[in-house]
Short mmCIF file of C-alpha atoms in Angstrom, two decimals:
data_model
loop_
_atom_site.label_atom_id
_atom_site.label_comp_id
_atom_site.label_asym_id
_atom_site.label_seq_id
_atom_site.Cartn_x
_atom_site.Cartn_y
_atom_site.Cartn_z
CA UNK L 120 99.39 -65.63 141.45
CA UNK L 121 100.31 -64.55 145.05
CA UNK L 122 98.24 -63.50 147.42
CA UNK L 123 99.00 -59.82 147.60
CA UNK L 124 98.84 -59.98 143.86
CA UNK L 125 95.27 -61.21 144.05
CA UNK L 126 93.90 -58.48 146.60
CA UNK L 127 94.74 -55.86 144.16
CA UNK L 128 92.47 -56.90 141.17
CA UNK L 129 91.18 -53.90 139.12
CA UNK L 130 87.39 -53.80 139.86
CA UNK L 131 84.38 -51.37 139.31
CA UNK L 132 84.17 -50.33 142.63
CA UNK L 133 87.69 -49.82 143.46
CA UNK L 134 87.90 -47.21 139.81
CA UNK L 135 84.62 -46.01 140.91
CA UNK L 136 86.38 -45.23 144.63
CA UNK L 137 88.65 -42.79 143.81
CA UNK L 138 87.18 -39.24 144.23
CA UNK L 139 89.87 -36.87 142.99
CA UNK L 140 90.71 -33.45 145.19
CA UNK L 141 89.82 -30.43 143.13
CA UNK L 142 90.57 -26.94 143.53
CA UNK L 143 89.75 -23.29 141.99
CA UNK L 144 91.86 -20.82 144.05
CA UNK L 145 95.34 -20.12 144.53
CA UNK L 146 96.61 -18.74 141.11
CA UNK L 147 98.44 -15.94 141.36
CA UNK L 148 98.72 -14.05 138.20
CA UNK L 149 102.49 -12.53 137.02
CA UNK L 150 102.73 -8.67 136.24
CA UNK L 151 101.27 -7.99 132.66
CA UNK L 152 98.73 -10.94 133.08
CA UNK L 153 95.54 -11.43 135.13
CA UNK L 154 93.61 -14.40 136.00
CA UNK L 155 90.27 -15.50 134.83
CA UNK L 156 90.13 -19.11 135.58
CA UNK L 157 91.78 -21.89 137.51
CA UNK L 158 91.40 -25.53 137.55
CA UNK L 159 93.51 -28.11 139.77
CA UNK L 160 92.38 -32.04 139.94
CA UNK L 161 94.74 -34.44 142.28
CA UNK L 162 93.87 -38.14 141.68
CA UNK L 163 96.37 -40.23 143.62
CA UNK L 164 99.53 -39.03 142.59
CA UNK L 165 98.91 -37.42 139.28
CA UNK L 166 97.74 -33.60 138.99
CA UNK L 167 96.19 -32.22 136.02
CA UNK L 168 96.65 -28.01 135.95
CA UNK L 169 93.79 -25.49 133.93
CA UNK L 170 95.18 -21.74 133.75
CA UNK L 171 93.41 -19.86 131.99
CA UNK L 172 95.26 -15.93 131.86
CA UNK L 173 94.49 -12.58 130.20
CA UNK L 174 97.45 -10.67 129.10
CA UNK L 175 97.24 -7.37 130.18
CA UNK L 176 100.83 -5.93 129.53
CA UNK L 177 102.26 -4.94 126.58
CA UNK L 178 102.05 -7.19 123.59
CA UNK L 179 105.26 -10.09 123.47
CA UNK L 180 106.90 -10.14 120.64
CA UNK L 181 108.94 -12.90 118.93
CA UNK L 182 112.45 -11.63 118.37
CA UNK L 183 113.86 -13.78 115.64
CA UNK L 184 110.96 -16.18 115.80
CA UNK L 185 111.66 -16.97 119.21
CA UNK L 186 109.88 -15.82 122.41
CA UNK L 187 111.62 -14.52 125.56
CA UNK L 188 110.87 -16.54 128.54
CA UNK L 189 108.10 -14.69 130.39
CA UNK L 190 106.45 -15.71 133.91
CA UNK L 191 103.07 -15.81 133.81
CA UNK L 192 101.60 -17.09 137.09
CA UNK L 193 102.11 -19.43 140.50
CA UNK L 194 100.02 -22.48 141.04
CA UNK L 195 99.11 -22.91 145.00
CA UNK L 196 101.43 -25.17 147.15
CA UNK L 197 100.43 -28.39 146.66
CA UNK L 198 99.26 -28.27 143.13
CA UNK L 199 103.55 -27.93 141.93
CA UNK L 200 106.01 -30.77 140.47
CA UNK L 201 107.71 -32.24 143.26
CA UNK L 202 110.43 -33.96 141.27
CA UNK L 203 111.98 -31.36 138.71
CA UNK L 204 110.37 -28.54 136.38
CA UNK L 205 107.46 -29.95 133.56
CA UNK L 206 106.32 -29.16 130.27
CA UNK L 207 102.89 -27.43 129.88
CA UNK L 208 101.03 -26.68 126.67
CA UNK L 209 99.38 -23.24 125.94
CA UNK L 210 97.74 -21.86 123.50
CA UNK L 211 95.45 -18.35 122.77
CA UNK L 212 93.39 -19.21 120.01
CA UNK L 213 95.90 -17.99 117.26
CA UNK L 214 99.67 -18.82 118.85
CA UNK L 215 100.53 -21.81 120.48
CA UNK L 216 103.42 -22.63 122.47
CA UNK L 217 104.97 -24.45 125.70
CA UNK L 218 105.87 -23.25 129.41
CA UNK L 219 107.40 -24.82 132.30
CA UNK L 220 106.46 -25.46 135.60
CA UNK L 221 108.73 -25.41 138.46
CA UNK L 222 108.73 -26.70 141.79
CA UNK L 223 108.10 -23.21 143.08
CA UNK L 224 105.12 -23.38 140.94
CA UNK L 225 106.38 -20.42 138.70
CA UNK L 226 104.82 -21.07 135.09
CA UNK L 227 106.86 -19.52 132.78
CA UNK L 228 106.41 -19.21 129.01
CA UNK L 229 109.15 -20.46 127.10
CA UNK L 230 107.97 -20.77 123.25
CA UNK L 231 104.93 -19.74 121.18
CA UNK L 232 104.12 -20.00 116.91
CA UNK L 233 103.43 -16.35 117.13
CA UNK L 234 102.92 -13.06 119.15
CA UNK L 235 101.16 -12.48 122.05
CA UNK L 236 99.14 -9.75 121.92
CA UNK L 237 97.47 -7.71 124.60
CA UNK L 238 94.30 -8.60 125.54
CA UNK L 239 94.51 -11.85 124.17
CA UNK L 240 93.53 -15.24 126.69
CA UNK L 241 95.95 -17.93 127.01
CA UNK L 242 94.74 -21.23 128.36
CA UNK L 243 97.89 -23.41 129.75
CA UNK L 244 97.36 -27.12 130.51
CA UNK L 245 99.61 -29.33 132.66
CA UNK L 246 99.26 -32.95 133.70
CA UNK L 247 102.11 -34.74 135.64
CA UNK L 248 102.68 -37.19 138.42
CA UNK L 249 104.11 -36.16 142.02
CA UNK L 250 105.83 -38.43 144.43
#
């Protein structure tokens, strides 16, 4: 083993080091949705994204069984893919779908198992790695 190799053993204290960076603010809600909650956590280089929206506009629809792509919010600079847009999972406790996330940090819907109805929460989870 080399010596660089050997000063970067995996121990208790080094997993035990890492405090990630959290933060609650910064969402910003598309027109026909509001925002209840927001979650970011950065550990080193990977960021896990919470959303949790209300719909507020009128109902979506599927049209043919498919859902039109609809914006829903904007994470905070910072808390965005840095490399190319990612997959995100949603769901509102009937439908589930995906969305994307840009490196704008536009969220937009892009599929969903049924329609989403006013009123109706949707909670959107994203976990990816940034350079």
């Amino acid at each position: 083993m080399t010596a660089w190799l050997a000063g970067m053993r995996i121990t208790a204290a080094r997993l035990l080091a890492d405090t990630p960076t959290i933060t609650t603010s910064g969402l910003t809600a598309a027109a026909g949705f509001s925002a209840n909650d927001f979650r970011g956590a950065r550990s080193g280089n990977v960021i896990i994204l919470d959303m949790y929206l209300q719909r507020t506009g009128a109902n979506l629809t599927l049209v043919s069984g498919n859902l039109t792509d609809t914006d829903i919010c904007t994470v905070p600079a910072g808390w965005r893919p840095t490399h190319g847009t990612m997959n995100g999972d949603f769901d509102d406790g009937i439908a589930t779908g995906g969305f994307v996330i840009g490196t704008s940090g536009l969220c937009t819907l892009r599929s969903s198992t049924g329609d989403i109805l006013t009123n109706r929460n949707l909670r959107l989870h994203a976990t990816f790695i940034v350079d």
